[in-house]
Coordinates of N, CA, C and O and ligand atoms in Angstrom, one line a residue:
M1 N -18.6 -18.6 -1.9 CA -18.0 -17.3 -1.7 C -18.2 -16.4 -2.9 O -17.9 -16.9 -4.0
K2 N -18.6 -15.2 -2.7 CA -18.8 -14.3 -3.9 C -17.4 -13.9 -4.4 O -16.4 -13.9 -3.7
S3 N -17.4 -13.5 -5.7 CA -16.1 -13.2 -6.2 C -15.7 -11.8 -5.8 O -16.5 -10.9 -5.4
G4 N -14.4 -11.6 -5.7 CA -13.9 -10.2 -5.4 C -12.6 -10.0 -6.1 O -12.2 -10.9 -6.9
K5 N -12.1 -8.8 -6.0 CA -10.8 -8.5 -6.7 C -9.8 -8.0 -5.8 O -10.1 -7.4 -4.8
L6 N -8.6 -8.3 -6.1 CA -7.4 -7.8 -5.3 C -6.8 -6.7 -6.1 O -6.5 -6.8 -7.3
I7 N -6.6 -5.5 -5.4 CA -5.9 -4.4 -6.0 C -4.7 -4.1 -5.2 O -4.8 -3.8 -4.0
V8 N -3.6 -4.2 -5.8 CA -2.3 -3.9 -5.1 C -1.9 -2.4 -5.5 O -1.8 -2.1 -6.7
L9 N -1.7 -1.6 -4.4 CA -1.3 -0.2 -4.7 C 0.1 -0.1 -4.0 O 0.3 -0.2 -2.8
T10 N 1.1 0.2 -4.9 CA 2.5 0.3 -4.4 C 3.0 1.7 -4.9 O 2.5 2.2 -5.8
G11 N 4.0 2.2 -4.2 CA 4.6 3.4 -4.5 C 5.5 3.9 -3.4 O 5.3 3.4 -2.3
P12 N 6.5 4.7 -3.7 CA 7.4 5.1 -2.6 C 6.8 5.8 -1.4 O 5.7 6.4 -1.6
S13 N 7.4 5.6 -0.3 CA 6.9 6.2 1.0 C 6.9 7.7 0.7 O 7.8 8.3 0.2
G14 N 5.8 8.3 1.1 CA 5.6 9.8 1.0 C 4.9 10.2 -0.3 O 4.6 11.4 -0.5
V15 N 4.6 9.2 -1.2 CA 4.0 9.6 -2.5 C 2.5 9.9 -2.4 O 1.9 10.5 -3.3
G16 N 1.9 9.6 -1.2 CA 0.5 9.9 -1.0 C -0.4 8.8 -1.2 O -1.6 9.0 -1.4
K17 N 0.1 7.5 -1.1 CA -0.8 6.4 -1.3 C -1.9 6.4 -0.3 O -3.1 6.1 -0.6
G18 N -1.6 6.7 1.0 CA -2.6 6.7 2.1 C -3.7 7.6 1.8 O -4.9 7.2 1.9
T19 N -3.5 8.8 1.3 CA -4.5 9.8 1.0 C -5.4 9.3 -0.1 O -6.6 9.4 -0.1
L20 N -4.7 8.8 -1.1 CA -5.4 8.2 -2.3 C -6.4 7.1 -1.9 O -7.5 7.1 -2.3
V21 N -5.8 6.2 -1.1 CA -6.6 5.0 -0.7 C -7.8 5.5 0.2 O -9.0 5.1 0.0
R22 N -7.6 6.4 1.1 CA -8.7 6.9 2.0 C -9.8 7.6 1.1 O -11.0 7.3 1.3
S23 N -9.4 8.4 0.1 CA -10.4 9.0 -0.7 C -11.1 8.0 -1.5 O -12.4 8.1 -1.7
L24 N -10.5 7.0 -2.0 CA -11.1 5.9 -2.8 C -12.1 5.2 -1.9 O -13.3 4.9 -2.3
L25 N -11.7 4.9 -0.7 CA -12.6 4.1 0.2 C -13.8 5.0 0.6 O -14.9 4.5 0.7
N26 N -13.6 6.3 0.8 CA -14.7 7.2 1.1 C -15.7 7.2 0.0 O -16.9 7.3 0.2
R27 N -15.3 7.2 -1.2 CA -16.2 7.4 -2.4 C -16.8 6.1 -2.8 O -17.8 6.2 -3.5
H28 N -16.2 5.0 -2.6 CA -16.7 3.7 -3.2 C -16.8 2.6 -2.1 O -15.9 1.9 -1.8
P29 N -18.0 2.4 -1.6 CA -18.3 1.4 -0.6 C -18.0 0.0 -1.1 O -17.9 -0.9 -0.2
E30 N -17.9 -0.2 -2.4 CA -17.6 -1.5 -2.9 C -16.1 -1.9 -2.7 O -15.7 -3.0 -3.0
L31 N -15.3 -0.9 -2.2 CA -13.9 -1.2 -1.9 C -13.7 -1.3 -0.4 O -14.4 -0.8 0.4
C32 N -12.7 -2.2 -0.1 CA -12.3 -2.2 1.3 C -10.8 -2.3 1.4 O -10.1 -2.7 0.4
L33 N -10.2 -2.0 2.6 CA -8.8 -2.0 2.8 C -8.3 -3.2 3.5 O -9.0 -3.6 4.5
S34 N -7.3 -3.9 3.0 CA -6.7 -5.0 3.8 C -5.8 -4.3 4.9 O -4.9 -3.6 4.6
V35 N -6.1 -4.6 6.1 CA -5.3 -4.0 7.3 C -4.2 -5.0 7.5 O -4.3 -6.1 7.8
S36 N -3.0 -4.4 7.5 CA -1.7 -5.2 7.6 C -1.3 -5.3 9.1 O -1.8 -4.6 9.9
V37 N -0.4 -6.3 9.3 CA 0.2 -6.3 10.6 C 1.6 -5.7 10.5 O 2.2 -5.8 9.4
T38 N 2.1 -5.0 11.5 CA 3.4 -4.5 11.4 C 4.1 -4.5 12.8 O 3.4 -4.4 13.8
T39 N 5.4 -4.5 12.8 CA 6.2 -4.3 14.0 C 6.5 -2.9 14.3 O 7.2 -2.5 15.3
R40 N 6.1 -2.0 13.4 CA 6.4 -0.5 13.5 C 5.7 0.0 14.7 O 4.5 -0.4 15.0
T41 N 6.2 1.0 15.4 CA 5.6 1.7 16.5 C 4.4 2.6 15.9 O 4.7 3.2 14.9
P42 N 3.3 2.6 16.5 CA 2.2 3.4 16.0 C 2.6 4.9 15.9 O 3.2 5.4 16.8
R43 N 2.2 5.6 14.8 CA 2.4 7.0 14.8 C 1.2 7.7 15.5 O 0.2 7.0 15.7
E44 N 1.4 8.9 15.8 CA 0.3 9.6 16.5 C -1.0 9.6 15.7 O -1.0 9.8 14.5
G45 N -2.1 9.2 16.3 CA -3.4 9.1 15.6 C -3.7 7.8 14.9 O -4.8 7.6 14.5
E46 N -2.7 6.9 14.9 CA -2.9 5.6 14.2 C -3.7 4.7 15.2 O -3.4 4.7 16.4
I47 N -4.7 4.0 14.6 CA -5.6 3.2 15.5 C -5.4 1.7 15.2 O -5.4 1.3 14.0
E48 N -5.2 1.0 16.3 CA -5.1 -0.5 16.2 C -6.3 -1.1 15.4 O -7.5 -0.8 15.8
G49 N -6.0 -1.9 14.4 CA -7.1 -2.6 13.7 C -7.7 -1.7 12.6 O -8.5 -2.2 11.7
K50 N -7.4 -0.4 12.6 CA -7.9 0.4 11.5 C -6.7 0.7 10.5 O -6.8 0.5 9.3
H51 N -5.6 1.2 11.1 CA -4.5 1.5 10.2 C -3.6 0.3 10.1 O -3.1 0.0 9.0
Y52 N -3.3 -0.3 11.2 CA -2.5 -1.6 11.2 C -2.9 -2.4 12.4 O -3.6 -1.8 13.4
Y53 N -2.5 -3.6 12.5 CA -2.5 -4.4 13.7 C -1.0 -4.3 14.2 O -0.1 -4.8 13.4
F54 N -0.8 -3.7 15.3 CA 0.6 -3.5 15.8 C 1.0 -4.7 16.6 O 0.3 -4.9 17.6
V55 N 2.0 -5.3 16.2 CA 2.4 -6.6 16.9 C 4.0 -6.5 17.2 O 4.7 -5.8 16.6
S56 N 4.4 -7.4 18.2 CA 5.8 -7.5 18.5 C 6.5 -8.3 17.3 O 5.8 -9.0 16.6
R57 N 7.8 -8.3 17.3 CA 8.5 -9.0 16.3 C 8.3 -10.5 16.5 O 8.1 -11.3 15.5
S58 N 8.2 -11.0 17.7 CA 8.0 -12.4 18.0 C 6.6 -12.9 17.5 O 6.5 -13.9 16.9
R59 N 5.6 -12.0 17.8 CA 4.3 -12.4 17.3 C 4.2 -12.4 15.8 O 3.6 -13.3 15.2
F60 N 4.9 -11.5 15.1 CA 5.0 -11.4 13.7 C 5.6 -12.7 13.1 O 5.1 -13.4 12.2
E61 N 6.8 -13.1 13.8 CA 7.5 -14.3 13.3 C 6.6 -15.5 13.5 O 6.6 -16.4 12.7
Q62 N 5.8 -15.5 14.6 CA 4.9 -16.7 14.8 C 3.9 -16.7 13.6 O 3.6 -17.8 13.1
M63 N 3.4 -15.6 13.2 CA 2.4 -15.6 12.1 C 3.0 -16.1 10.8 O 2.4 -16.8 10.0
V64 N 4.3 -15.7 10.6 CA 5.0 -16.2 9.4 C 5.1 -17.7 9.5 O 4.8 -18.4 8.5
E65 N 5.6 -18.2 10.6 CA 5.7 -19.7 10.9 C 4.4 -20.4 10.6 O 4.4 -21.5 10.0
A66 N 3.3 -19.8 11.1 CA 2.0 -20.5 11.0 C 1.4 -20.3 9.6 O 0.2 -20.6 9.4
D67 N 2.1 -19.6 8.7 CA 1.6 -19.4 7.3 C 0.3 -18.6 7.3 O -0.6 -18.9 6.6
E68 N 0.3 -17.6 8.2 CA -0.9 -16.7 8.3 C -0.9 -15.5 7.4 O -1.8 -14.8 7.3
L69 N 0.3 -15.3 6.8 CA 0.5 -14.1 6.0 C 0.6 -14.4 4.5 O 1.3 -15.3 4.1
A70 N -0.2 -13.7 3.7 CA -0.2 -13.9 2.2 C 1.1 -13.3 1.6 O 1.5 -13.8 0.6
E71 N 1.6 -12.4 2.3 CA 2.9 -11.8 1.9 C 3.5 -11.1 3.1 O 2.7 -10.6 3.9
W72 N 4.8 -10.9 3.1 CA 5.4 -10.0 4.1 C 6.7 -9.5 3.7 O 7.4 -10.1 2.8
A73 N 7.2 -8.4 4.3 CA 8.5 -7.9 3.9 C 9.0 -7.0 5.0 O 8.3 -6.6 5.9
E74 N 10.4 -6.8 5.0 CA 11.0 -5.9 5.9 C 11.1 -4.5 5.2 O 11.5 -4.5 4.0
F75 N 10.7 -3.5 5.8 CA 10.8 -2.1 5.2 C 11.3 -1.2 6.2 O 10.7 -1.0 7.3
A76 N 12.5 -0.5 5.9 CA 13.1 0.5 6.7 C 13.1 0.0 8.2 O 12.8 0.8 9.1
G77 N 13.5 -1.2 8.4 CA 13.8 -1.7 9.8 C 12.6 -2.3 10.5 O 12.7 -2.8 11.6
N78 N 11.4 -2.3 9.8 CA 10.2 -2.9 10.4 C 9.6 -4.0 9.5 O 9.8 -3.9 8.3
L79 N 8.9 -4.9 10.1 CA 8.2 -5.9 9.3 C 6.8 -5.6 9.1 O 6.1 -5.0 10.0
Y80 N 6.3 -5.9 7.9 CA 4.9 -5.6 7.5 C 4.4 -6.8 6.7 O 5.1 -7.4 6.0
G81 N 3.1 -7.1 7.0 CA 2.6 -8.3 6.3 C 1.1 -8.2 6.1 O 0.4 -7.5 6.9
T82 N 0.6 -8.9 5.1 CA -0.9 -9.0 4.9 C -1.4 -10.3 5.4 O -1.1 -11.4 4.9
P83 N -2.3 -10.3 6.4 CA -2.9 -11.6 6.9 C -3.9 -12.1 5.9 O -4.6 -11.3 5.4
Y84 N -3.9 -13.4 5.7 CA -4.9 -14.0 4.8 C -6.3 -13.5 5.2 O -7.2 -13.3 4.4
F85 N -6.6 -13.4 6.6 CA -7.9 -13.1 7.0 C -8.4 -11.8 6.5 O -9.6 -11.5 6.2
A86 N -7.4 -10.8 6.3 CA -7.8 -9.5 5.8 C -8.3 -9.6 4.3 O -9.1 -8.8 3.9
L87 N -7.8 -10.6 3.6 CA -8.2 -10.8 2.2 C -9.5 -11.5 2.1 O -10.5 -11.1 1.4
T88 N -9.6 -12.6 2.9 CA -10.8 -13.5 2.7 C -12.1 -12.7 3.3 O -13.1 -12.9 2.7
Q89 N -11.8 -11.9 4.3 CA -13.0 -11.2 4.9 C -13.6 -10.3 3.8 O -14.8 -10.4 3.5
G90 N -12.8 -9.4 3.2 CA -13.4 -8.5 2.1 C -13.9 -9.3 0.9 O -15.0 -9.0 0.5
I91 N -13.2 -10.3 0.5 CA -13.6 -11.0 -0.7 C -14.9 -11.7 -0.4 O -15.8 -11.8 -1.2
G92 N -15.0 -12.3 0.8 CA -16.2 -13.0 1.2 C -17.4 -12.0 1.2 O -18.6 -12.5 0.9
E93 N -17.2 -10.7 1.4 CA -18.3 -9.8 1.3 C -18.5 -9.2 -0.1 O -19.3 -8.3 -0.3
G94 N -17.8 -9.8 -1.1 CA -17.9 -9.4 -2.5 C -17.3 -8.1 -2.8 O -17.6 -7.5 -3.8
K95 N -16.4 -7.7 -1.9 CA -15.7 -6.4 -2.1 C -14.4 -6.5 -2.9 O -13.9 -7.6 -3.0
W96 N -13.9 -5.4 -3.4 CA -12.6 -5.3 -4.0 C -11.7 -4.9 -2.8 O -11.9 -3.9 -2.2
V97 N -10.7 -5.7 -2.6 CA -9.8 -5.5 -1.5 C -8.5 -4.8 -2.0 O -7.8 -5.3 -2.9
I98 N -8.2 -3.6 -1.3 CA -7.0 -2.9 -1.7 C -5.9 -3.2 -0.7 O -6.0 -3.2 0.5
L99 N -4.7 -3.6 -1.3 CA -3.5 -3.9 -0.5 C -2.6 -2.7 -0.7 O -2.1 -2.5 -1.9
E100 N -2.3 -1.9 0.3 CA -1.4 -0.8 0.1 C -0.1 -1.3 0.7 O 0.2 -1.3 1.9
I101 N 0.8 -1.8 -0.2 CA 2.0 -2.5 0.3 C 3.2 -2.1 -0.6 O 3.1 -1.5 -1.6
E102 N 4.4 -2.5 0.0 CA 5.7 -2.1 -0.7 C 6.0 -3.1 -1.8 O 5.3 -4.1 -2.0
L103 N 7.1 -2.9 -2.5 CA 7.5 -3.6 -3.7 C 7.6 -5.2 -3.5 O 7.1 -6.0 -4.3
E104 N 8.4 -5.6 -2.5 CA 8.6 -7.0 -2.3 C 7.3 -7.8 -2.1 O 7.1 -8.8 -2.6
G105 N 6.4 -7.1 -1.3 CA 5.1 -7.8 -1.0 C 4.3 -7.8 -2.3 O 3.6 -8.8 -2.6
A106 N 4.4 -6.8 -3.1 CA 3.6 -6.7 -4.4 C 4.1 -7.9 -5.3 O 3.3 -8.5 -5.9
R107 N 5.4 -8.1 -5.2 CA 5.9 -9.2 -6.1 C 5.4 -10.6 -5.6 O 5.1 -11.5 -6.4
Q108 N 5.3 -10.7 -4.3 CA 4.8 -12.0 -3.7 C 3.4 -12.2 -4.1 O 2.9 -13.3 -4.4
I109 N 2.6 -11.1 -4.0 CA 1.2 -11.2 -4.4 C 1.0 -11.5 -5.9 O 0.2 -12.3 -6.2
R110 N 1.9 -11.0 -6.7 CA 1.8 -11.3 -8.1 C 2.0 -12.8 -8.3 O 1.3 -13.4 -9.1
N111 N 2.9 -13.4 -7.6 CA 3.2 -14.8 -7.7 C 2.0 -15.7 -7.2 O 1.7 -16.7 -7.8
K112 N 1.5 -15.2 -6.1 CA 0.4 -16.0 -5.5 C -1.0 -15.8 -6.2 O -1.8 -16.7 -6.3
F113 N -1.2 -14.5 -6.5 CA -2.5 -14.1 -7.1 C -2.3 -13.4 -8.4 O -2.4 -12.1 -8.4
P114 N -1.9 -14.1 -9.5 CA -1.6 -13.4 -10.7 C -2.7 -12.5 -11.3 O -2.4 -11.6 -12.1
E115 N -3.9 -12.8 -10.9 CA -5.0 -12.0 -11.4 C -5.2 -10.6 -10.7 O -6.0 -9.8 -11.1
A116 N -4.4 -10.4 -9.6 CA -4.5 -9.1 -8.9 C -4.1 -8.0 -9.8 O -3.2 -8.1 -10.6
L117 N -4.8 -6.9 -9.7 CA -4.5 -5.7 -10.5 C -3.5 -4.9 -9.7 O -3.7 -4.6 -8.6
R118 N -2.4 -4.6 -10.4 CA -1.3 -3.9 -9.7 C -1.0 -2.5 -10.2 O -0.7 -2.3 -11.4
L119 N -1.1 -1.6 -9.3 CA -1.0 -0.2 -9.6 C 0.2 0.4 -8.9 O 0.5 0.1 -7.7
F120 N 0.9 1.3 -9.6 CA 2.1 1.9 -9.0 C 1.9 3.5 -9.0 O 1.6 4.1 -10.0
I121 N 2.1 4.1 -7.8 CA 1.9 5.5 -7.7 C 3.3 6.2 -7.8 O 4.2 5.9 -7.0
L122 N 3.4 7.1 -8.7 CA 4.7 7.8 -8.9 C 4.6 9.3 -8.4 O 3.6 9.9 -8.5
P123 N 5.7 9.8 -7.8 CA 5.7 11.2 -7.5 C 5.9 12.1 -8.7 O 6.5 11.6 -9.7
P124 N 5.5 13.3 -8.7 CA 5.8 14.2 -9.9 C 7.2 14.4 -10.1 O 7.7 14.5 -11.3
S125 N 8.0 14.4 -9.1 CA 9.5 14.5 -9.2 C 10.2 14.0 -7.9 O 9.5 13.8 -6.9
W126 N 11.5 13.7 -8.1 CA 12.2 13.2 -6.9 C 12.2 14.3 -5.8 O 12.1 14.0 -4.6
E127 N 12.4 15.5 -6.2 CA 12.5 16.6 -5.2 C 11.2 16.8 -4.4 O 11.2 17.0 -3.2
E128 N 10.1 16.6 -5.1 CA 8.8 16.7 -4.5 C 8.6 15.5 -3.5 O 8.0 15.7 -2.4
L129 N 9.0 14.3 -3.9 CA 8.9 13.2 -2.9 C 9.7 13.5 -1.7 O 9.1 13.3 -0.6
E130 N 10.9 14.0 -1.8 CA 11.7 14.3 -0.6 C 11.0 15.3 0.2 O 11.0 15.2 1.5
R131 N 10.5 16.3 -0.4 CA 9.8 17.4 0.3 C 8.6 16.9 1.1 O 8.4 17.2 2.3
R132 N 7.8 16.0 0.4 CA 6.6 15.5 1.1 C 7.0 14.6 2.3 O 6.4 14.6 3.3
L133 N 8.1 13.8 2.1 CA 8.5 12.9 3.2 C 8.9 13.7 4.4 O 8.6 13.3 5.6
R134 N 9.6 14.8 4.2 CA 10.1 15.6 5.3 C 9.0 16.4 5.9 O 8.9 16.5 7.1
S135 N 8.0 16.9 5.1 CA 7.0 17.8 5.6 C 6.0 17.1 6.4 O 5.3 17.7 7.2
R136 N 5.9 15.8 6.3 CA 4.8 15.2 7.2 C 5.3 15.0 8.6 O 4.5 14.8 9.5
G137 N 6.6 15.2 8.8 CA 7.2 15.4 10.2 C 6.9 14.2 11.1 O 6.9 14.3 12.3
Q138 N 6.8 13.0 10.5 CA 6.4 11.8 11.3 C 7.6 10.9 11.5 O 7.6 10.0 12.4
D139 N 8.7 11.1 10.7 CA 9.8 10.1 10.8 C 11.1 10.9 11.2 O 11.3 12.0 10.9
S140 N 12.0 10.1 11.8 CA 13.3 10.7 12.2 C 14.1 10.8 10.9 O 13.8 10.3 9.8
E141 N 15.2 11.6 11.0 CA 16.1 11.9 9.8 C 16.6 10.5 9.3 O 16.7 10.3 8.1
S142 N 17.0 9.6 10.2 CA 17.5 8.3 9.7 C 16.4 7.5 9.0 O 16.7 6.8 8.0
A143 N 15.2 7.6 9.5 CA 14.1 6.8 8.9 C 13.8 7.4 7.5 O 13.6 6.7 6.6
I144 N 13.9 8.7 7.4 CA 13.7 9.4 6.1 C 14.7 8.9 5.1 O 14.4 8.6 4.0
A145 N 16.0 8.9 5.6 CA 17.1 8.5 4.7 C 16.8 7.1 4.2 O 17.0 6.8 3.0
R146 N 16.4 6.2 5.1 CA 16.1 4.8 4.7 C 15.0 4.7 3.7 O 15.0 3.9 2.7
R147 N 14.0 5.5 3.9 CA 12.8 5.5 3.1 C 13.2 6.0 1.7 O 12.7 5.6 0.6
L148 N 14.1 7.0 1.6 CA 14.5 7.6 0.3 C 15.3 6.6 -0.5 O 15.1 6.5 -1.7
L149 N 16.1 5.9 0.2 CA 16.9 4.8 -0.4 C 16.0 3.8 -1.1 O 16.2 3.4 -2.2
R150 N 15.0 3.4 -0.3 CA 14.1 2.4 -0.8 C 13.2 2.9 -1.9 O 12.9 2.2 -2.9
A151 N 12.9 4.2 -1.8 CA 12.1 4.9 -2.9 C 12.7 4.7 -4.2 O 12.0 4.5 -5.2
K152 N 14.0 4.9 -4.3 CA 14.8 4.8 -5.6 C 14.5 3.4 -6.2 O 14.2 3.3 -7.4
E153 N 14.7 2.4 -5.4 CA 14.6 1.0 -5.9 C 13.1 0.8 -6.3 O 12.9 0.1 -7.4
E154 N 12.2 1.3 -5.6 CA 10.8 1.0 -5.9 C 10.4 1.7 -7.2 O 9.8 1.1 -8.1
I155 N 10.9 3.0 -7.4 CA 10.5 3.7 -8.6 C 11.1 3.0 -9.8 O 10.5 2.9 -10.9
E156 N 12.3 2.4 -9.7 CA 12.9 1.7 -10.8 C 12.1 0.5 -11.2 O 12.2 0.1 -12.3
A157 N 11.3 0.0 -10.3 CA 10.5 -1.2 -10.6 C 9.1 -0.9 -11.1 O 8.3 -1.8 -11.3
A158 N 8.8 0.4 -11.2 CA 7.4 0.8 -11.6 C 6.9 0.1 -12.8 O 5.7 -0.2 -12.9
G159 N 7.8 -0.2 -13.8 CA 7.4 -0.8 -15.0 C 6.8 -2.2 -14.9 O 6.2 -2.8 -15.8
E160 N 7.1 -2.8 -13.7 CA 6.6 -4.2 -13.4 C 5.0 -4.2 -13.2 O 4.4 -5.2 -13.2
F161 N 4.5 -3.0 -13.0 CA 3.1 -2.9 -12.6 C 2.2 -2.7 -13.8 O 2.6 -2.3 -14.9
D162 N 0.9 -3.1 -13.7 CA -0.1 -3.0 -14.8 C -0.3 -1.5 -15.2 O -0.4 -1.2 -16.4
F163 N -0.3 -0.6 -14.2 CA -0.6 0.8 -14.5 C 0.3 1.7 -13.6 O 0.6 1.3 -12.4
Q164 N 0.7 2.8 -14.1 CA 1.5 3.8 -13.3 C 0.7 5.1 -13.3 O 0.2 5.5 -14.3
V165 N 0.5 5.6 -12.1 CA -0.3 6.9 -12.0 C 0.6 7.9 -11.2 O 1.1 7.6 -10.1
V166 N 0.7 9.1 -11.8 CA 1.5 10.1 -11.2 C 0.6 10.9 -10.2 O -0.4 11.4 -10.6
N167 N 1.0 11.0 -9.0 CA 0.3 11.7 -8.0 C 0.8 13.2 -7.9 O 1.5 13.5 -7.0
D168 N 0.3 13.9 -8.9 CA 0.7 15.4 -8.9 C -0.4 16.1 -8.2 O -0.3 16.6 -7.1
D169 N -1.6 16.1 -8.9 CA -2.8 16.7 -8.4 C -3.6 15.6 -7.9 O -3.9 14.6 -8.6
L170 N -4.0 15.7 -6.6 CA -4.8 14.6 -6.0 C -6.0 14.2 -6.7 O -6.3 13.0 -7.0
E171 N -6.8 15.2 -7.0 CA -8.1 14.9 -7.7 C -7.9 14.2 -9.1 O -8.6 13.3 -9.4
F172 N -6.9 14.7 -9.8 CA -6.6 14.1 -11.1 C -6.1 12.7 -11.0 O -6.5 11.8 -11.7
A173 N -5.2 12.4 -10.0 CA -4.7 11.1 -9.7 C -5.9 10.2 -9.4 O -6.0 9.0 -9.8
L174 N -6.8 10.7 -8.5 CA -8.0 9.9 -8.1 C -8.8 9.5 -9.3 O -9.3 8.4 -9.5
K175 N -9.0 10.5 -10.2 CA -9.9 10.2 -11.4 C -9.2 9.1 -12.2 O -9.9 8.3 -12.8
K176 N -7.9 9.2 -12.3 CA -7.2 8.2 -13.2 C -7.4 6.8 -12.5 O -7.6 5.8 -13.2
L177 N -7.2 6.7 -11.2 CA -7.4 5.5 -10.5 C -8.8 4.9 -10.7 O -9.0 3.7 -11.0
E178 N -9.8 5.8 -10.6 CA -11.2 5.4 -10.7 C -11.4 4.9 -12.1 O -12.1 3.9 -12.3
A179 N -10.8 5.5 -13.1 CA -11.0 5.1 -14.5 C -10.4 3.7 -14.7 O -11.0 2.8 -15.3
I180 N -9.2 3.5 -14.1 CA -8.5 2.2 -14.2 C -9.4 1.1 -13.6 O -9.5 0.0 -14.1
L181 N -9.9 1.5 -12.4 CA -10.7 0.5 -11.7 C -12.1 0.4 -12.2 O -12.9 -0.4 -11.7
N182 N -12.4 1.1 -13.3 CA -13.7 1.1 -13.9 C -14.8 1.6 -12.9 O -16.0 1.1 -13.0
L183 N -14.4 2.4 -12.0 CA -15.4 2.9 -11.0 C -16.2 4.1 -11.6 O -17.3 4.3 -11.2
V184 N -15.6 4.7 -12.6 CA -16.4 5.8 -13.3 C -16.1 5.6 -14.8 O -15.2 5.0 -15.2
D185 N -17.0 6.2 -15.6 CA -16.8 6.2 -17.0 C -15.5 7.0 -17.3 O -15.4 8.1 -16.8
I186 N -14.7 6.5 -18.1 CA -13.4 7.1 -18.4 C -13.6 8.5 -19.0 O -12.8 9.4 -18.8
S187 N -14.7 8.7 -19.7 CA -15.0 10.0 -20.3 C -15.4 11.1 -19.3 O -15.5 12.2 -19.6
G188 N -15.6 10.6 -18.0 CA -16.1 11.6 -17.0 C -17.6 11.8 -16.9 O -18.1 12.6 -16.2
N189 N -18.3 11.1 -17.8 CA -19.8 11.2 -17.8 C -20.4 10.4 -16.6 O -19.9 9.5 -16.2
Ligands
5GP201 P1 4.4 3.1 6.8 O1 5.4 2.7 7.8 O2 4.7 4.4 6.1 O3 3.0 2.9 7.2 O4 4.6 2.0 5.6 C1 5.9 1.7 5.1 C2 5.7 0.9 3.8 O5 5.2 -0.4 4.1 C3 4.8 1.5 2.8 O6 5.3 1.5 1.5 C4 3.5 0.6 2.9 O7 2.8 0.6 1.7 C5 4.2 -0.7 3.2 N1 3.3 -1.7 3.8 C6 2.2 -1.5 4.6 N2 1.6 -2.6 4.9 C7 2.3 -3.6 4.3 C8 2.1 -5.0 4.2 O8 1.2 -5.6 4.7 N3 3.0 -5.7 3.4 C9 4.0 -5.0 2.7 N4 4.9 -5.8 2.0 N5 4.2 -3.7 2.8 C10 3.4 -3.0 3.6

């Protein structure tokens, strides 16, 4: 099997991880995304197998029992996990695999794969995070409240990660991520 790298990207809900990851994937074919399983209901436009594998709680529990998940966690009332096959597939193709996951899962990956590079995305401010979460209009008020509560805990743990990147300006944040991942020369040349 060719060598590959695991890149863990964590940060509070609404910080813009999804947009950052999509832009990285578009620009760098050597990267691929680990598609997670979740018990969450699909949002409008989300595609099975592309954004997530949407499963029932009992199917998820079966996967945990069968040790099919490299990590998993409950987040805002739903279960999320990384199937081993999502990792081995990308690594087998010699790619760098990005895991866009929350804090508990990131900690499990650190314990299982200490060599994984762990990045934390921070919002420019708490007010801006709240504004972004509300403006995407995808979640109920109670889901937003749960996500904000969790965001506080996650931000407090940002120091556990190898690098912290503030997502203020998207292009600038992308450049920083690319520099960290050595995808471009840090001087911009
Ligand atoms: P969302 O419901 O907004 O898609 O995701 C909620 C949170 O779950 C986000 O912080 C996202 O990064 C995280 N998440 C997505 N997939 C996984 C996974 O496989 N494992 C863990 N631990 N968290 C995940």
